PDB file of C-alpha atoms and ligand atoms in Angstrom:
ATOM      1  CA  MET A   1       0.000   0.000   0.000  1.00 65.00           C
ATOM      2  CA  ALA A   2       1.587   3.219  -1.147  1.00 80.00           C
ATOM      3  CA  LEU A   3       1.515   6.411   0.811  1.00 85.00           C
ATOM      4  CA  VAL A   4       1.284   9.932  -0.491  1.00 84.00           C
ATOM      5  CA  LYS A   5       1.720  13.176   1.337  1.00 86.00           C
ATOM      6  CA  CYS A   6      -1.408  15.206   1.950  1.00 86.00           C
ATOM      7  CA  LYS A   7      -1.107  18.442   0.069  1.00 84.00           C
ATOM      8  CA  GLU A   8      -2.819  20.350   2.832  1.00 88.00           C
ATOM      9  CA  CYS A   9      -1.144  19.149   5.994  1.00 93.00           C
ATOM     10  CA  GLY A  10       1.702  16.907   4.863  1.00 89.00           C
ATOM     11  CA  ASN A  11       0.287  13.877   6.617  1.00 89.00           C
ATOM     12  CA  GLU A  12       1.021  10.569   4.970  1.00 89.00           C
ATOM     13  CA  VAL A  13      -2.159   9.152   3.539  1.00 87.00           C
ATOM     14  CA  SER A  14      -2.870   5.874   1.828  1.00 86.00           C
ATOM     15  CA  THR A  15      -3.363   6.219  -1.912  1.00 81.00           C
ATOM     16  CA  THR A  16      -6.561   4.230  -1.528  1.00 84.00           C
ATOM     17  CA  ALA A  17      -8.029   6.883   0.785  1.00 85.00           C
ATOM     18  CA  LYS A  18     -10.014   9.599  -0.864  1.00 84.00           C
ATOM     19  CA  THR A  19      -9.573  12.148   1.873  1.00 87.00           C
ATOM     20  CA  CYS A  20      -6.864  12.833   4.400  1.00 89.00           C
ATOM     21  CA  PRO A  21      -7.931  11.307   7.751  1.00 89.00           C
ATOM     22  CA  LYS A  22      -6.160  14.116   9.607  1.00 90.00           C
ATOM     23  CA  CYS A  23      -7.442  17.259   7.898  1.00 93.00           C
ATOM     24  CA  GLY A  24     -10.095  15.919   5.595  1.00 89.00           C
ATOM     25  CA  ALA A  25      -8.518  17.414   2.464  1.00 88.00           C
ATOM     26  CA  LYS A  26      -8.994  15.506  -0.740  1.00 84.00           C
ATOM     27  CA  VAL A  27      -6.054  13.340  -1.596  1.00 77.00           C
ATOM     28  CA  GLY A  28      -5.322  10.788  -4.224  1.00 60.00           C
ATOM     29  CA  PRO A  29      -3.111  12.194  -6.934  1.00 54.00           C
ATOM     30  CA  LYS A  30      -4.546   9.540  -9.211  1.00 53.00           C
ATOM     31  CA  HIS A  31      -7.934  11.211  -9.071  1.00 51.00           C
ATOM     32  CA  TYR A  32      -6.383  14.596  -9.569  1.00 54.00           C
ATOM     33  CA  GLY A  33      -4.227  13.331 -12.437  1.00 58.00           C
ATOM     34  CA  CYS A  34      -7.185  11.681 -14.079  1.00 67.00           C
ATOM     35  CA  GLY A  35      -9.224  14.863 -13.840  1.00 71.00           C
ATOM     36  CA  ALA A  36      -6.369  16.890 -15.251  1.00 75.00           C
ATOM     37  CA  LEU A  37      -6.047  14.429 -18.108  1.00 79.00           C
ATOM     38  CA  ILE A  38      -9.767  14.708 -18.869  1.00 83.00           C
ATOM     39  CA  VAL A  39      -9.587  18.510 -18.718  1.00 86.00           C
ATOM     40  CA  ALA A  40      -6.513  18.487 -20.947  1.00 87.00           C
ATOM     41  CA  PHE A  41      -8.271  16.168 -23.363  1.00 89.00           C
ATOM     42  CA  ILE A  42     -11.342  18.410 -23.505  1.00 91.00           C
ATOM     43  CA  VAL A  43      -9.137  21.471 -24.009  1.00 91.00           C
ATOM     44  CA  VAL A  44      -7.317  19.720 -26.838  1.00 91.00           C
ATOM     45  CA  VAL A  45     -10.623  18.709 -28.451  1.00 92.00           C
ATOM     46  CA  ILE A  46     -11.950  22.271 -28.183  1.00 90.00           C
ATOM     47  CA  MET A  47      -8.699  23.671 -29.562  1.00 89.00           C
ATOM     48  CA  VAL A  48      -8.719  21.261 -32.482  1.00 89.00           C
ATOM     49  CA  LYS A  49     -12.322  22.179 -33.198  1.00 86.00           C
ATOM     50  CA  CYS A  50     -11.522  25.880 -33.033  1.00 84.00           C
ATOM     51  CA  ILE A  51      -8.497  25.499 -35.271  1.00 81.00           C
ATOM     52  CA  SER A  52     -10.412  23.485 -37.848  1.00 80.00           C
ATOM     53  CA  ASN A  53     -13.271  26.012 -37.715  1.00 75.00           C
ATOM     54  CA  VAL A  54     -10.847  28.873 -38.170  1.00 71.00           C
ATOM     55  CA  SER A  55      -9.118  27.184 -41.068  1.00 65.00           C
ATOM     56  CA  ASP A  56     -12.510  26.397 -42.595  1.00 63.00           C
ATOM     57  CA  THR A  57     -13.611  30.016 -42.431  1.00 60.00           C
ATOM     58  CA  THR A  58     -10.293  31.323 -43.665  1.00 58.00           C
ATOM     59  CA  SER A  59     -10.180  28.939 -46.581  1.00 56.00           C
ATOM     60  CA  SER A  60     -13.785  29.618 -47.564  1.00 54.00           C
ATOM     61  CA  SER A  61     -13.531  33.377 -47.080  1.00 53.00           C
ATOM     62  CA  SER A  62     -10.230  33.581 -48.909  1.00 50.00           C
ATOM     63  CA  SER A  63     -11.584  31.589 -51.837  1.00 48.00           C
ATOM     64  CA  SER A  64     -14.964  33.318 -51.955  1.00 47.00           C
ATOM     65  CA  GLY A  65     -15.177  35.817 -54.730  1.00 48.00           C
ATOM     66  CA  ASN A  66     -12.303  34.373 -56.656  1.00 51.00           C
ATOM     67  CA  SER A  67     -12.759  32.520 -59.878  1.00 52.00           C
ATOM     68  CA  GLU A  68     -12.206  29.059 -58.455  1.00 57.00           C
ATOM     69  CA  SER A  69     -15.287  29.099 -56.208  1.00 69.00           C
ATOM     70  CA  ALA A  70     -17.354  30.774 -58.931  1.00 71.00           C
ATOM     71  CA  ALA A  71     -16.551  27.969 -61.315  1.00 73.00           C
ATOM     72  CA  ARG A  72     -17.628  25.382 -58.763  1.00 82.00           C
ATOM     73  CA  GLN A  73     -21.126  26.831 -58.703  1.00 90.00           C
ATOM     74  CA  TYR A  74     -21.690  25.759 -62.267  1.00 92.00           C
ATOM     75  CA  GLU A  75     -21.524  22.583 -64.248  1.00 92.00           C
ATOM     76  CA  SER A  76     -18.071  21.529 -65.333  1.00 90.00           C
ATOM     77  CA  GLN A  77     -19.082  20.918 -68.941  1.00 92.00           C
ATOM     78  CA  TRP A  78     -20.193  23.545 -71.420  1.00 94.00           C
ATOM     79  CA  HIS A  79     -23.363  22.993 -73.344  1.00 95.00           C
ATOM     80  CA  PRO A  80     -22.738  24.117 -76.911  1.00 93.00           C
ATOM     81  CA  GLU A  81     -26.290  23.453 -77.972  1.00 94.00           C
ATOM     82  CA  PHE A  82     -29.167  25.854 -78.414  1.00 93.00           C
ATOM     83  CA  HIS A  83     -31.210  26.657 -75.307  1.00 96.00           C
ATOM     84  CA  LYS A  84     -34.604  28.198 -75.945  1.00 96.00           C
ATOM     85  CA  GLY A  85     -34.906  30.010 -72.615  1.00 96.00           C
ATOM     86  CA  ILE A  86     -31.411  31.505 -72.824  1.00 96.00           C
ATOM     87  CA  THR A  87     -31.877  32.604 -76.436  1.00 96.00           C
ATOM     88  CA  GLN A  88     -35.195  34.246 -75.580  1.00 96.00           C
ATOM     89  CA  THR A  89     -33.805  35.953 -72.489  1.00 97.00           C
ATOM     90  CA  LEU A  90     -30.774  37.274 -74.406  1.00 96.00           C
ATOM     91  CA  ALA A  91     -33.031  38.552 -77.183  1.00 95.00           C
ATOM     92  CA  GLU A  92     -35.451  40.212 -74.779  1.00 96.00           C
ATOM     93  CA  ASN A  93     -32.572  41.986 -73.060  1.00 96.00           C
ATOM     94  CA  GLY A  94     -31.176  43.195 -76.383  1.00 94.00           C
ATOM     95  CA  ILE A  95     -27.881  41.356 -75.950  1.00 93.00           C
ATOM     96  CA  ARG A  96     -25.870  41.479 -79.163  1.00 85.00           C
ATOM     97  CA  GLY A  97     -22.950  39.332 -80.153  1.00 84.00           C
ATOM     98  CA  CYS A  98     -24.535  36.106 -79.038  1.00 90.00           C
ATOM     99  CA  GLY A  99     -24.772  34.596 -82.494  1.00 87.00           C
ATOM    100  CA  GLU A 100     -22.907  31.711 -81.014  1.00 93.00           C
ATOM    101  CA  TYR A 101     -22.944  30.786 -77.380  1.00 95.00           C
ATOM    102  CA  LYS A 102     -22.253  28.057 -74.903  1.00 95.00           C
ATOM    103  CA  TYR A 103     -23.617  27.797 -71.410  1.00 96.00           C
ATOM    104  CA  LYS A 104     -23.336  26.115 -68.048  1.00 95.00           C
ATOM    105  CA  ALA A 105     -26.227  25.673 -65.671  1.00 96.00           C
ATOM    106  CA  SER A 106     -25.887  26.770 -62.071  1.00 95.00           C
ATOM    107  CA  LEU A 107     -25.603  23.886 -59.645  1.00 94.00           C
ATOM    108  CA  LYS A 108     -27.134  25.981 -56.894  1.00 92.00           C
ATOM    109  CA  HIS A 109     -30.033  27.827 -58.491  1.00 92.00           C
ATOM    110  CA  ASP A 110     -32.612  26.701 -61.002  1.00 94.00           C
ATOM    111  CA  ASN A 111     -32.863  28.660 -64.234  1.00 96.00           C
ATOM    112  CA  GLU A 112     -29.518  30.391 -63.676  1.00 96.00           C
ATOM    113  CA  TYR A 113     -26.869  30.049 -66.351  1.00 96.00           C
ATOM    114  CA  VAL A 114     -23.475  31.444 -67.159  1.00 95.00           C
ATOM    115  CA  VAL A 115     -23.403  32.093 -70.885  1.00 95.00           C
ATOM    116  CA  TYR A 116     -20.355  32.744 -73.042  1.00 95.00           C
ATOM    117  CA  CYS A 117     -21.172  34.594 -76.209  1.00 93.00           C
ATOM    118  CA  THR A 118     -19.099  35.107 -79.289  1.00 92.00           C
ATOM    119  CA  SER A 119     -19.763  36.563 -82.669  1.00 87.00           C
ATOM    120  CA  ASP A 120     -16.462  35.544 -84.242  1.00 88.00           C
ATOM    121  CA  GLY A 121     -15.642  32.334 -82.353  1.00 85.00           C
ATOM    122  CA  LYS A 122     -12.552  33.919 -80.812  1.00 87.00           C
ATOM    123  CA  ASN A 123     -13.573  36.694 -78.480  1.00 89.00           C
ATOM    124  CA  TRP A 124     -15.966  35.631 -75.789  1.00 91.00           C
ATOM    125  CA  SER A 125     -17.953  37.707 -73.374  1.00 92.00           C
ATOM    126  CA  ALA A 126     -19.666  36.303 -70.325  1.00 94.00           C
ATOM    127  CA  TYR A 127     -23.231  36.883 -69.235  1.00 95.00           C
ATOM    128  CA  LEU A 128     -25.234  35.657 -66.314  1.00 95.00           C
ATOM    129  CA  VAL A 129     -28.702  34.689 -67.430  1.00 97.00           C
ATOM    130  CA  TRP A 130     -31.794  33.966 -65.351  1.00 97.00           C
ATOM    131  CA  THR A 131     -34.338  32.475 -67.714  1.00 97.00           C
ATOM    132  CA  SER A 132     -37.182  32.404 -65.175  1.00 96.00           C
ATOM    133  CA  ILE A 133     -37.126  36.172 -64.590  1.00 97.00           C
ATOM    134  CA  LYS A 134     -35.705  37.076 -68.030  1.00 97.00           C
ATOM    135  CA  LYS A 135     -32.749  38.830 -66.466  1.00 97.00           C
ATOM    136  CA  VAL A 136     -29.259  39.203 -67.903  1.00 96.00           C
ATOM    137  CA  THR A 137     -26.170  40.781 -66.373  1.00 96.00           C
ATOM    138  CA  GLY A 138     -23.027  41.449 -68.303  1.00 90.00           C
ATOM    139  CA  PRO A 139     -20.975  41.453 -70.302  1.00 92.00           C
ATOM    140  CA  HIS A 140     -18.571  40.224 -67.654  1.00 91.00           C
ATOM    141  CA  ARG A 141     -14.956  39.352 -68.121  1.00 88.00           C
ATOM    142  CA  THR A 142     -14.576  35.727 -69.126  1.00 88.00           C
ATOM    143  CA  ASP A 143     -13.333  33.523 -66.331  1.00 82.00           C
ATOM    144  CA  PRO A 144     -10.329  31.334 -67.140  1.00 79.00           C
ATOM    145  CA  SER A 145     -11.386  28.750 -64.555  1.00 79.00           C
ATOM    146  CA  PHE A 146     -14.561  28.064 -66.531  1.00 76.00           C
ATOM    147  CA  ASP A 147     -12.686  26.571 -69.451  1.00 70.00           C
TER     148      ASP A 147
HETATM  149 ZN1   ZN B   1      -4.193  16.320   5.515  1.00 71.20          ZN
END
């Protein structure tokens, strides 16, 4: 049976005793050590969570607004074919230079498309097209990450 010194009064107390028989202070470094380990573990878990949260927010905020995240909101493949709703919306908004176009549908919103228009097959301009509300914004600068 091992003995430990009571932290309060210095009395030698059995490690199996939970309190010091002399002063009644809590003893048992094993209990204390275990509690400290649990606290340390919880702190580590919280820290890891915080760090991963922070890195999540930094990575998402740093990438938001740049071309890479914009490209991820749309299909990876271009549709070269004719799309009735896009053609109508472009025409109703008086968009010129869309004799030829290709488009990608938004993965997040229905009836939202990014449309690349060209009249000569070389110079492209980008438009955002909402076929449901017949809205077009652009021309925007073409985004290299879309190709
Ligand atoms: Zn004591």
